Amino acid sequence: MIAMPGVLPQRIVEKVMDLTAPVEGALLVGGQALNFWAERYSENAPELSDYAPFVSKDIDFFGTGTVAAKIAERLGGRVQYPKANDHTPNAAVVHATIEGHELEIDILSNVIGPPADKLLKQMVIMDFPMRSGGDETAIPLAVMHPLHCLQSRAANVITLGRNYDVAKRQLNAAPIVLREYISEALGDGSDPNRTRVATSVLKSLDAYLQTDIVGRRLHMRMKNNPLGVIRAFEGDPRLDERYRENQLKRMITDISARQARDRNQMAAVAMGQGIPR
């Protein structure tokens, strides 16, 4: 993990992940999911360090009340279920103490941003590195897909209005993580199955940036325009030239035109209302 003041120590995060990894139906989401991907790609994308830290003391999982009960049992904690009149996305909150650190782990029944039906279908099982014990080992862990990380971080800032520093850092790091994930999926470009994974993500990103109400506004709310993810593969020889010349070029042209129109519309509204641009 990227060590920073004010976040959970690495050994505590690792212990939580080690204990919760066997719980079926538990999916790591939120800042800890983004931090996992950022740590994985930090060597290939050193610019990620510009946006660290990506997490607070929160650890969030997508899951059900049953998942919460199993996590609480494994952590030696207790479960707090929402009351009937509580308006919360939580299925439950797990309270536990590990090595003197009091934890509140949100078990979310809904993650704002990504399509609900795709969260579990498109989750990624990855090796979570365990480093604090000396010899590095790894455990298999279900982690939110990098595209869903971008969508959830975008919804946090734009839909929920969470404009605090860590939320904006997470949002600006998310396109870098997504770019590196697509590149990793491609490998050397020789495996058609891996290529299909990469091009499927590019297609989904294209649709998100063109048709989603939040995705369309992203370029005006962040430093790292997610269109740059698609542009990064415009000349990549690992992708078939015909794909690059047809699909990718079309994506870039269409998204660029839409973003220009949206910027012009915003400027016109600002001028009409006497708002300085």
PDB file of C-alpha atoms in Angstrom:
ATOM      1  CA  MET A   1       0.000   0.000   0.000  1.00  0.00           C
ATOM      2  CA  ILE A   2       1.091   3.615  -0.462  1.00  0.00           C
ATOM      3  CA  ALA A   3       1.988   4.697   3.070  1.00  0.00           C
ATOM      4  CA  MET A   4       0.688   8.104   4.091  1.00  0.00           C
ATOM      5  CA  PRO A   5      -0.162   9.799   7.382  1.00  0.00           C
ATOM      6  CA  GLY A   6      -3.779   9.521   8.494  1.00  0.00           C
ATOM      7  CA  VAL A   7      -4.503   6.188   6.836  1.00  0.00           C
ATOM      8  CA  LEU A   8      -4.671   2.702   8.278  1.00  0.00           C
ATOM      9  CA  PRO A   9      -1.261   1.038   8.701  1.00  0.00           C
ATOM     10  CA  GLN A  10      -0.444  -1.444   5.989  1.00  0.00           C
ATOM     11  CA  ARG A  11      -0.390  -4.384   8.379  1.00  0.00           C
ATOM     12  CA  ILE A  12      -3.953  -3.605   9.526  1.00  0.00           C
ATOM     13  CA  VAL A  13      -5.291  -3.366   5.974  1.00  0.00           C
ATOM     14  CA  GLU A  14      -3.503  -6.603   5.090  1.00  0.00           C
ATOM     15  CA  LYS A  15      -4.956  -8.362   8.115  1.00  0.00           C
ATOM     16  CA  VAL A  16      -8.483  -7.247   7.225  1.00  0.00           C
ATOM     17  CA  MET A  17      -8.026  -8.406   3.633  1.00  0.00           C
ATOM     18  CA  ASP A  18      -6.565 -11.730   4.745  1.00  0.00           C
ATOM     19  CA  LEU A  19      -9.512 -12.414   7.041  1.00  0.00           C
ATOM     20  CA  THR A  20     -12.234 -11.221   4.670  1.00  0.00           C
ATOM     21  CA  ALA A  21     -10.897 -12.676   1.393  1.00  0.00           C
ATOM     22  CA  PRO A  22     -12.563 -16.097   1.919  1.00  0.00           C
ATOM     23  CA  VAL A  23     -16.009 -14.504   2.410  1.00  0.00           C
ATOM     24  CA  GLU A  24     -17.999 -15.277  -0.733  1.00  0.00           C
ATOM     25  CA  GLY A  25     -19.866 -12.278  -2.134  1.00  0.00           C
ATOM     26  CA  ALA A  26     -17.613  -9.659  -0.533  1.00  0.00           C
ATOM     27  CA  LEU A  27     -16.235  -7.212  -3.112  1.00  0.00           C
ATOM     28  CA  LEU A  28     -13.639  -4.583  -2.174  1.00  0.00           C
ATOM     29  CA  VAL A  29     -14.834  -1.156  -3.353  1.00  0.00           C
ATOM     30  CA  GLY A  30     -14.180   2.523  -2.649  1.00  0.00           C
ATOM     31  CA  GLY A  31     -10.824   4.117  -1.944  1.00  0.00           C
ATOM     32  CA  GLN A  32      -9.172   0.876  -0.847  1.00  0.00           C
ATOM     33  CA  ALA A  33     -10.017  -0.710  -4.215  1.00  0.00           C
ATOM     34  CA  LEU A  34      -8.533   2.255  -6.068  1.00  0.00           C
ATOM     35  CA  ASN A  35      -5.497   2.165  -3.790  1.00  0.00           C
ATOM     36  CA  PHE A  36      -4.970  -1.507  -4.619  1.00  0.00           C
ATOM     37  CA  TRP A  37      -4.892  -0.744  -8.344  1.00  0.00           C
ATOM     38  CA  ALA A  38      -2.727   2.355  -7.848  1.00  0.00           C
ATOM     39  CA  GLU A  39      -0.191   0.346  -5.887  1.00  0.00           C
ATOM     40  CA  ARG A  40      -0.182  -2.359  -8.552  1.00  0.00           C
ATOM     41  CA  TYR A  41       0.569   0.145 -11.306  1.00  0.00           C
ATOM     42  CA  SER A  42       2.762   2.605  -9.393  1.00  0.00           C
ATOM     43  CA  GLU A  43       5.991   1.495 -11.104  1.00  0.00           C
ATOM     44  CA  ASN A  44       4.598   1.761 -14.636  1.00  0.00           C
ATOM     45  CA  ALA A  45       2.714   4.971 -13.852  1.00  0.00           C
ATOM     46  CA  PRO A  46       4.781   6.997 -11.360  1.00  0.00           C
ATOM     47  CA  GLU A  47       2.463   9.977 -11.919  1.00  0.00           C
ATOM     48  CA  LEU A  48      -0.003   8.197  -9.627  1.00  0.00           C
ATOM     49  CA  SER A  49       2.082   9.367  -6.677  1.00  0.00           C
ATOM     50  CA  ASP A  50       0.961  12.935  -7.464  1.00  0.00           C
ATOM     51  CA  TYR A  51      -2.518  12.015  -6.220  1.00  0.00           C
ATOM     52  CA  ALA A  52      -1.689   9.874  -3.183  1.00  0.00           C
ATOM     53  CA  PRO A  53      -3.010   9.132  -0.629  1.00  0.00           C
ATOM     54  CA  PHE A  54      -6.183   7.640  -2.068  1.00  0.00           C
ATOM     55  CA  VAL A  55      -7.706   6.337   1.157  1.00  0.00           C
ATOM     56  CA  SER A  56      -8.770   7.400   4.610  1.00  0.00           C
ATOM     57  CA  LYS A  57      -9.450   4.969   7.430  1.00  0.00           C
ATOM     58  CA  ASP A  58     -12.454   3.565   5.583  1.00  0.00           C
ATOM     59  CA  ILE A  59     -12.690   0.043   4.233  1.00  0.00           C
ATOM     60  CA  ASP A  60     -15.791  -0.593   2.126  1.00  0.00           C
ATOM     61  CA  PHE A  61     -17.162  -3.803   0.687  1.00  0.00           C
ATOM     62  CA  PHE A  62     -20.106  -4.383  -1.612  1.00  0.00           C
ATOM     63  CA  GLY A  63     -22.257  -7.141  -0.194  1.00  0.00           C
ATOM     64  CA  THR A  64     -25.314  -8.209   1.760  1.00  0.00           C
ATOM     65  CA  GLY A  65     -26.263  -8.452   5.411  1.00  0.00           C
ATOM     66  CA  THR A  66     -25.214 -12.095   5.292  1.00  0.00           C
ATOM     67  CA  VAL A  67     -21.801 -11.069   3.979  1.00  0.00           C
ATOM     68  CA  ALA A  68     -21.550  -8.532   6.816  1.00  0.00           C
ATOM     69  CA  ALA A  69     -22.267 -11.218   9.411  1.00  0.00           C
ATOM     70  CA  LYS A  70     -19.566 -13.476   7.981  1.00  0.00           C
ATOM     71  CA  ILE A  71     -17.026 -10.637   7.911  1.00  0.00           C
ATOM     72  CA  ALA A  72     -17.860  -9.700  11.506  1.00  0.00           C
ATOM     73  CA  GLU A  73     -17.391 -13.304  12.582  1.00  0.00           C
ATOM     74  CA  ARG A  74     -13.994 -13.543  10.924  1.00  0.00           C
ATOM     75  CA  LEU A  75     -12.852 -10.213  12.397  1.00  0.00           C
ATOM     76  CA  GLY A  76     -14.229 -10.962  15.848  1.00  0.00           C
ATOM     77  CA  GLY A  77     -16.464  -7.923  15.583  1.00  0.00           C
ATOM     78  CA  ARG A  78     -20.161  -7.090  15.637  1.00  0.00           C
ATOM     79  CA  VAL A  79     -22.699  -6.109  12.999  1.00  0.00           C
ATOM     80  CA  GLN A  80     -24.895  -3.034  13.092  1.00  0.00           C
ATOM     81  CA  TYR A  81     -27.846  -3.232  10.703  1.00  0.00           C
ATOM     82  CA  PRO A  82     -29.685  -0.097   9.537  1.00  0.00           C
ATOM     83  CA  LYS A  83     -33.076   0.661  11.019  1.00  0.00           C
ATOM     84  CA  ALA A  84     -36.177   0.698   8.861  1.00  0.00           C
ATOM     85  CA  ASN A  85     -36.206   4.504   8.600  1.00  0.00           C
ATOM     86  CA  ASP A  86     -32.459   4.886   7.975  1.00  0.00           C
ATOM     87  CA  HIS A  87     -31.716   6.260   4.522  1.00  0.00           C
ATOM     88  CA  THR A  88     -28.364   4.621   3.846  1.00  0.00           C
ATOM     89  CA  PRO A  89     -26.671   2.612   1.094  1.00  0.00           C
ATOM     90  CA  ASN A  90     -25.317   0.300   3.785  1.00  0.00           C
ATOM     91  CA  ALA A  91     -26.519  -3.253   4.148  1.00  0.00           C
ATOM     92  CA  ALA A  92     -24.683  -3.157   7.475  1.00  0.00           C
ATOM     93  CA  VAL A  93     -21.673  -1.758   9.299  1.00  0.00           C
ATOM     94  CA  VAL A  94     -19.107  -4.071  10.866  1.00  0.00           C
ATOM     95  CA  HIS A  95     -17.387  -2.780  14.007  1.00  0.00           C
ATOM     96  CA  ALA A  96     -14.124  -4.484  14.904  1.00  0.00           C
ATOM     97  CA  THR A  97     -10.880  -3.771  16.737  1.00  0.00           C
ATOM     98  CA  ILE A  98      -7.597  -5.011  15.303  1.00  0.00           C
ATOM     99  CA  GLU A  99      -4.348  -4.345  17.147  1.00  0.00           C
ATOM    100  CA  GLY A 100      -5.946  -1.415  18.925  1.00  0.00           C
ATOM    101  CA  HIS A 101      -7.365   0.131  15.754  1.00  0.00           C
ATOM    102  CA  GLU A 102     -11.132   0.592  15.888  1.00  0.00           C
ATOM    103  CA  LEU A 103     -12.584  -0.126  12.455  1.00  0.00           C
ATOM    104  CA  GLU A 104     -15.939   0.659  10.905  1.00  0.00           C
ATOM    105  CA  ILE A 105     -16.328  -1.371   7.745  1.00  0.00           C
ATOM    106  CA  ASP A 106     -19.253  -0.374   5.549  1.00  0.00           C
ATOM    107  CA  ILE A 107     -20.972  -3.220   3.731  1.00  0.00           C
ATOM    108  CA  LEU A 108     -22.723  -1.444   0.867  1.00  0.00           C
ATOM    109  CA  SER A 109     -25.855  -2.756  -0.795  1.00  0.00           C
ATOM    110  CA  ASN A 110     -25.442  -0.128  -3.512  1.00  0.00           C
ATOM    111  CA  VAL A 111     -22.412   1.588  -5.052  1.00  0.00           C
ATOM    112  CA  ILE A 112     -23.337   4.828  -6.767  1.00  0.00           C
ATOM    113  CA  GLY A 113     -21.972   5.194 -10.293  1.00  0.00           C
ATOM    114  CA  PRO A 114     -21.376   1.734 -11.772  1.00  0.00           C
ATOM    115  CA  PRO A 115     -24.303  -0.297 -13.151  1.00  0.00           C
ATOM    116  CA  ALA A 116     -25.524  -2.428 -10.237  1.00  0.00           C
ATOM    117  CA  ASP A 117     -25.927  -5.557 -12.373  1.00  0.00           C
ATOM    118  CA  LYS A 118     -22.299  -5.423 -13.500  1.00  0.00           C
ATOM    119  CA  LEU A 119     -20.481  -4.909 -10.193  1.00  0.00           C
ATOM    120  CA  LEU A 120     -20.188  -8.597  -9.346  1.00  0.00           C
ATOM    121  CA  LYS A 121     -20.236  -9.846 -12.943  1.00  0.00           C
ATOM    122  CA  GLN A 122     -17.182  -7.766 -13.856  1.00  0.00           C
ATOM    123  CA  MET A 123     -15.276  -7.918 -10.576  1.00  0.00           C
ATOM    124  CA  VAL A 124     -11.637  -8.893 -10.881  1.00  0.00           C
ATOM    125  CA  ILE A 125      -9.976 -11.572  -8.757  1.00  0.00           C
ATOM    126  CA  MET A 126      -6.438 -10.367  -8.117  1.00  0.00           C
ATOM    127  CA  ASP A 127      -3.500 -11.296  -5.915  1.00  0.00           C
ATOM    128  CA  PHE A 128      -3.486  -8.891  -2.983  1.00  0.00           C
ATOM    129  CA  PRO A 129       0.144  -8.485  -1.822  1.00  0.00           C
ATOM    130  CA  MET A 130       0.920  -9.242   1.823  1.00  0.00           C
ATOM    131  CA  ARG A 131       4.180  -7.457   2.602  1.00  0.00           C
ATOM    132  CA  SER A 132       4.206  -6.420   6.240  1.00  0.00           C
ATOM    133  CA  GLY A 133       5.276  -9.815   7.569  1.00  0.00           C
ATOM    134  CA  GLY A 134       8.676  -9.760   5.849  1.00  0.00           C
ATOM    135  CA  ASP A 135       8.455 -12.306   3.055  1.00  0.00           C
ATOM    136  CA  GLU A 136       5.962 -11.151   0.436  1.00  0.00           C
ATOM    137  CA  THR A 137       3.016 -13.428  -0.194  1.00  0.00           C
ATOM    138  CA  ALA A 138      -0.359 -12.840  -1.822  1.00  0.00           C
ATOM    139  CA  ILE A 139      -3.992 -13.766  -1.318  1.00  0.00           C
ATOM    140  CA  PRO A 140      -6.760 -13.883  -3.954  1.00  0.00           C
ATOM    141  CA  LEU A 141      -9.162 -10.989  -3.430  1.00  0.00           C
ATOM    142  CA  ALA A 142     -12.272  -9.781  -5.282  1.00  0.00           C
ATOM    143  CA  VAL A 143     -11.676  -6.139  -6.291  1.00  0.00           C
ATOM    144  CA  MET A 144     -13.939  -3.655  -8.066  1.00  0.00           C
ATOM    145  CA  HIS A 145     -13.164  -3.301 -11.790  1.00  0.00           C
ATOM    146  CA  PRO A 146     -11.060  -0.203 -12.628  1.00  0.00           C
ATOM    147  CA  LEU A 147     -13.799   1.191 -14.908  1.00  0.00           C
ATOM    148  CA  HIS A 148     -16.213   0.935 -11.998  1.00  0.00           C
ATOM    149  CA  CYS A 149     -13.620   2.654  -9.800  1.00  0.00           C
ATOM    150  CA  LEU A 150     -13.693   5.599 -12.225  1.00  0.00           C
ATOM    151  CA  GLN A 151     -17.489   5.624 -12.328  1.00  0.00           C
ATOM    152  CA  SER A 152     -17.862   5.472  -8.546  1.00  0.00           C
ATOM    153  CA  ARG A 153     -15.229   8.161  -7.924  1.00  0.00           C
ATOM    154  CA  ALA A 154     -16.937  10.368 -10.536  1.00  0.00           C
ATOM    155  CA  ALA A 155     -20.334   9.913  -8.896  1.00  0.00           C
ATOM    156  CA  ASN A 156     -18.803  10.735  -5.518  1.00  0.00           C
ATOM    157  CA  VAL A 157     -17.646  14.134  -6.759  1.00  0.00           C
ATOM    158  CA  ILE A 158     -20.322  15.073  -9.297  1.00  0.00           C
ATOM    159  CA  THR A 159     -23.498  13.379  -8.065  1.00  0.00           C
ATOM    160  CA  LEU A 160     -22.889  13.509  -4.315  1.00  0.00           C
ATOM    161  CA  GLY A 161     -20.915  16.766  -4.384  1.00  0.00           C
ATOM    162  CA  ARG A 162     -18.022  15.403  -2.349  1.00  0.00           C
ATOM    163  CA  ASN A 163     -15.410  17.952  -3.355  1.00  0.00           C
ATOM    164  CA  TYR A 164     -12.981  17.320  -0.535  1.00  0.00           C
ATOM    165  CA  ASP A 165      -9.347  16.723  -1.339  1.00  0.00           C
ATOM    166  CA  VAL A 166      -9.156  12.939  -1.148  1.00  0.00           C
ATOM    167  CA  ALA A 167     -12.250  12.549  -3.370  1.00  0.00           C
ATOM    168  CA  LYS A 168     -10.697  14.728  -6.072  1.00  0.00           C
ATOM    169  CA  ARG A 169      -7.368  12.898  -5.833  1.00  0.00           C
ATOM    170  CA  GLN A 170      -9.134   9.571  -6.242  1.00  0.00           C
ATOM    171  CA  LEU A 171     -11.028  10.864  -9.269  1.00  0.00           C
ATOM    172  CA  ASN A 172      -7.891  12.123 -11.015  1.00  0.00           C
ATOM    173  CA  ALA A 173      -6.004   8.896 -10.316  1.00  0.00           C
ATOM    174  CA  ALA A 174      -8.799   6.672 -11.648  1.00  0.00           C
ATOM    175  CA  PRO A 175      -8.186   7.258 -15.406  1.00  0.00           C
ATOM    176  CA  ILE A 176      -4.491   6.456 -14.953  1.00  0.00           C
ATOM    177  CA  VAL A 177      -5.396   3.203 -13.216  1.00  0.00           C
ATOM    178  CA  LEU A 178      -7.867   2.343 -15.984  1.00  0.00           C
ATOM    179  CA  ARG A 179      -5.291   3.030 -18.705  1.00  0.00           C
ATOM    180  CA  GLU A 180      -2.776   0.737 -17.010  1.00  0.00           C
ATOM    181  CA  TYR A 181      -5.378  -1.987 -16.500  1.00  0.00           C
ATOM    182  CA  ILE A 182      -6.210  -1.975 -20.210  1.00  0.00           C
ATOM    183  CA  SER A 183      -2.517  -2.096 -21.059  1.00  0.00           C
ATOM    184  CA  GLU A 184      -1.992  -5.026 -18.694  1.00  0.00           C
ATOM    185  CA  ALA A 185      -4.971  -6.812 -20.213  1.00  0.00           C
ATOM    186  CA  LEU A 186      -3.462  -6.436 -23.685  1.00  0.00           C
ATOM    187  CA  GLY A 187      -0.204  -8.087 -22.686  1.00  0.00           C
ATOM    188  CA  ASP A 188       1.994  -8.359 -25.763  1.00  0.00           C
ATOM    189  CA  GLY A 189      -1.033  -8.245 -28.055  1.00  0.00           C
ATOM    190  CA  SER A 190      -0.741 -11.855 -29.208  1.00  0.00           C
ATOM    191  CA  ASP A 191      -3.643 -13.325 -27.212  1.00  0.00           C
ATOM    192  CA  PRO A 192      -7.031 -12.598 -28.842  1.00  0.00           C
ATOM    193  CA  ASN A 193      -8.872 -13.286 -25.585  1.00  0.00           C
ATOM    194  CA  ARG A 194      -6.855 -10.655 -23.744  1.00  0.00           C
ATOM    195  CA  THR A 195      -7.332  -8.248 -26.634  1.00  0.00           C
ATOM    196  CA  ARG A 196     -11.092  -8.756 -26.385  1.00  0.00           C
ATOM    197  CA  VAL A 197     -10.969  -7.876 -22.690  1.00  0.00           C
ATOM    198  CA  ALA A 198      -9.085  -4.658 -23.453  1.00  0.00           C
ATOM    199  CA  THR A 199     -11.294  -3.583 -26.360  1.00  0.00           C
ATOM    200  CA  SER A 200     -14.431  -4.368 -24.354  1.00  0.00           C
ATOM    201  CA  VAL A 201     -13.287  -1.949 -21.638  1.00  0.00           C
ATOM    202  CA  LEU A 202     -12.498   0.712 -24.236  1.00  0.00           C
ATOM    203  CA  LYS A 203     -15.974   0.265 -25.721  1.00  0.00           C
ATOM    204  CA  SER A 204     -17.600   0.589 -22.292  1.00  0.00           C
ATOM    205  CA  LEU A 205     -15.570   3.709 -21.528  1.00  0.00           C
ATOM    206  CA  ASP A 206     -16.623   5.214 -24.864  1.00  0.00           C
ATOM    207  CA  ALA A 207     -20.293   4.625 -24.037  1.00  0.00           C
ATOM    208  CA  TYR A 208     -19.865   6.049 -20.537  1.00  0.00           C
ATOM    209  CA  LEU A 209     -18.204   9.260 -21.748  1.00  0.00           C
ATOM    210  CA  GLN A 210     -20.782   9.793 -24.490  1.00  0.00           C
ATOM    211  CA  THR A 211     -24.094   8.767 -22.956  1.00  0.00           C
ATOM    212  CA  ASP A 212     -23.847   8.835 -19.162  1.00  0.00           C
ATOM    213  CA  ILE A 213     -24.913  12.126 -17.574  1.00  0.00           C
ATOM    214  CA  VAL A 214     -21.951  12.033 -15.171  1.00  0.00           C
ATOM    215  CA  GLY A 215     -19.490  10.656 -17.716  1.00  0.00           C
ATOM    216  CA  ARG A 216     -20.265  13.508 -20.101  1.00  0.00           C
ATOM    217  CA  ARG A 217     -19.384  16.100 -17.455  1.00  0.00           C
ATOM    218  CA  LEU A 218     -16.173  14.514 -16.237  1.00  0.00           C
ATOM    219  CA  HIS A 219     -13.811  16.389 -18.554  1.00  0.00           C
ATOM    220  CA  MET A 220     -14.977  19.684 -17.031  1.00  0.00           C
ATOM    221  CA  ARG A 221     -14.485  18.544 -13.447  1.00  0.00           C
ATOM    222  CA  MET A 222     -11.039  16.955 -13.398  1.00  0.00           C
ATOM    223  CA  LYS A 223      -7.447  17.414 -14.545  1.00  0.00           C
ATOM    224  CA  ASN A 224      -7.135  14.053 -16.284  1.00  0.00           C
ATOM    225  CA  ASN A 225      -9.723  13.912 -19.060  1.00  0.00           C
ATOM    226  CA  PRO A 226     -10.698  10.208 -19.329  1.00  0.00           C
ATOM    227  CA  LEU A 227     -10.612  10.604 -23.111  1.00  0.00           C
ATOM    228  CA  GLY A 228      -6.856  10.368 -22.606  1.00  0.00           C
ATOM    229  CA  VAL A 229      -7.305   6.688 -21.737  1.00  0.00           C
ATOM    230  CA  ILE A 230      -8.567   6.003 -25.257  1.00  0.00           C
ATOM    231  CA  ARG A 231      -5.993   8.300 -26.853  1.00  0.00           C
ATOM    232  CA  ALA A 232      -3.221   6.333 -25.132  1.00  0.00           C
ATOM    233  CA  PHE A 233      -3.923   3.365 -27.430  1.00  0.00           C
ATOM    234  CA  GLU A 234      -4.387   5.319 -30.659  1.00  0.00           C
ATOM    235  CA  GLY A 235      -0.962   4.305 -31.932  1.00  0.00           C
ATOM    236  CA  ASP A 236      -0.472   1.132 -29.894  1.00  0.00           C
ATOM    237  CA  PRO A 237       0.793  -1.640 -32.218  1.00  0.00           C
ATOM    238  CA  ARG A 238      -0.615  -4.302 -29.890  1.00  0.00           C
ATOM    239  CA  LEU A 239      -4.041  -3.417 -31.264  1.00  0.00           C
ATOM    240  CA  ASP A 240      -4.945  -4.275 -34.837  1.00  0.00           C
ATOM    241  CA  GLU A 241      -4.397  -1.317 -37.162  1.00  0.00           C
ATOM    242  CA  ARG A 242      -7.913  -1.626 -38.582  1.00  0.00           C
ATOM    243  CA  TYR A 243      -9.376  -1.401 -35.086  1.00  0.00           C
ATOM    244  CA  ARG A 244      -7.286   1.667 -34.339  1.00  0.00           C
ATOM    245  CA  GLU A 245      -8.136   3.365 -37.624  1.00  0.00           C
ATOM    246  CA  ASN A 246     -11.850   2.638 -37.384  1.00  0.00           C
ATOM    247  CA  GLN A 247     -13.215   2.099 -33.873  1.00  0.00           C
ATOM    248  CA  LEU A 248     -10.629   3.995 -31.836  1.00  0.00           C
ATOM    249  CA  LYS A 249     -10.469   6.942 -34.196  1.00  0.00           C
ATOM    250  CA  ARG A 250     -14.270   7.123 -34.243  1.00  0.00           C
ATOM    251  CA  MET A 251     -14.388   7.062 -30.421  1.00  0.00           C
ATOM    252  CA  ILE A 252     -11.852   9.874 -30.157  1.00  0.00           C
ATOM    253  CA  THR A 253     -13.553  12.001 -32.813  1.00  0.00           C
ATOM    254  CA  ASP A 254     -17.049  11.567 -31.373  1.00  0.00           C
ATOM    255  CA  ILE A 255     -16.069  12.121 -27.743  1.00  0.00           C
ATOM    256  CA  SER A 256     -13.932  15.144 -28.629  1.00  0.00           C
ATOM    257  CA  ALA A 257     -16.833  16.710 -30.545  1.00  0.00           C
ATOM    258  CA  ARG A 258     -19.298  16.045 -27.738  1.00  0.00           C
ATOM    259  CA  GLN A 259     -16.957  17.464 -25.122  1.00  0.00           C
ATOM    260  CA  ALA A 260     -16.414  20.590 -27.228  1.00  0.00           C
ATOM    261  CA  ARG A 261     -20.187  21.053 -27.548  1.00  0.00           C
ATOM    262  CA  ASP A 262     -20.660  20.611 -23.820  1.00  0.00           C
ATOM    263  CA  ARG A 263     -17.934  23.155 -23.051  1.00  0.00           C
ATOM    264  CA  ASN A 264     -19.499  25.651 -25.460  1.00  0.00           C
ATOM    265  CA  GLN A 265     -22.920  25.151 -23.917  1.00  0.00           C
ATOM    266  CA  MET A 266     -21.541  25.688 -20.432  1.00  0.00           C
ATOM    267  CA  ALA A 267     -19.748  28.822 -21.596  1.00  0.00           C
ATOM    268  CA  ALA A 268     -22.950  30.145 -23.192  1.00  0.00           C
ATOM    269  CA  VAL A 269     -24.907  29.519 -20.003  1.00  0.00           C
ATOM    270  CA  ALA A 270     -22.220  31.225 -17.940  1.00  0.00           C
ATOM    271  CA  MET A 271     -22.240  34.271 -20.220  1.00  0.00           C
ATOM    272  CA  GLY A 272     -26.038  34.428 -20.214  1.00  0.00           C
ATOM    273  CA  GLN A 273     -26.083  34.441 -16.438  1.00  0.00           C
ATOM    274  CA  GLY A 274     -23.236  36.912 -16.141  1.00  0.00           C
ATOM    275  CA  ILE A 275     -20.967  34.298 -14.605  1.00  0.00           C
ATOM    276  CA  PRO A 276     -17.240  34.925 -15.254  1.00  0.00           C
ATOM    277  CA  ARG A 277     -15.654  32.047 -17.130  1.00  0.00           C
TER     278      ARG A 277
END
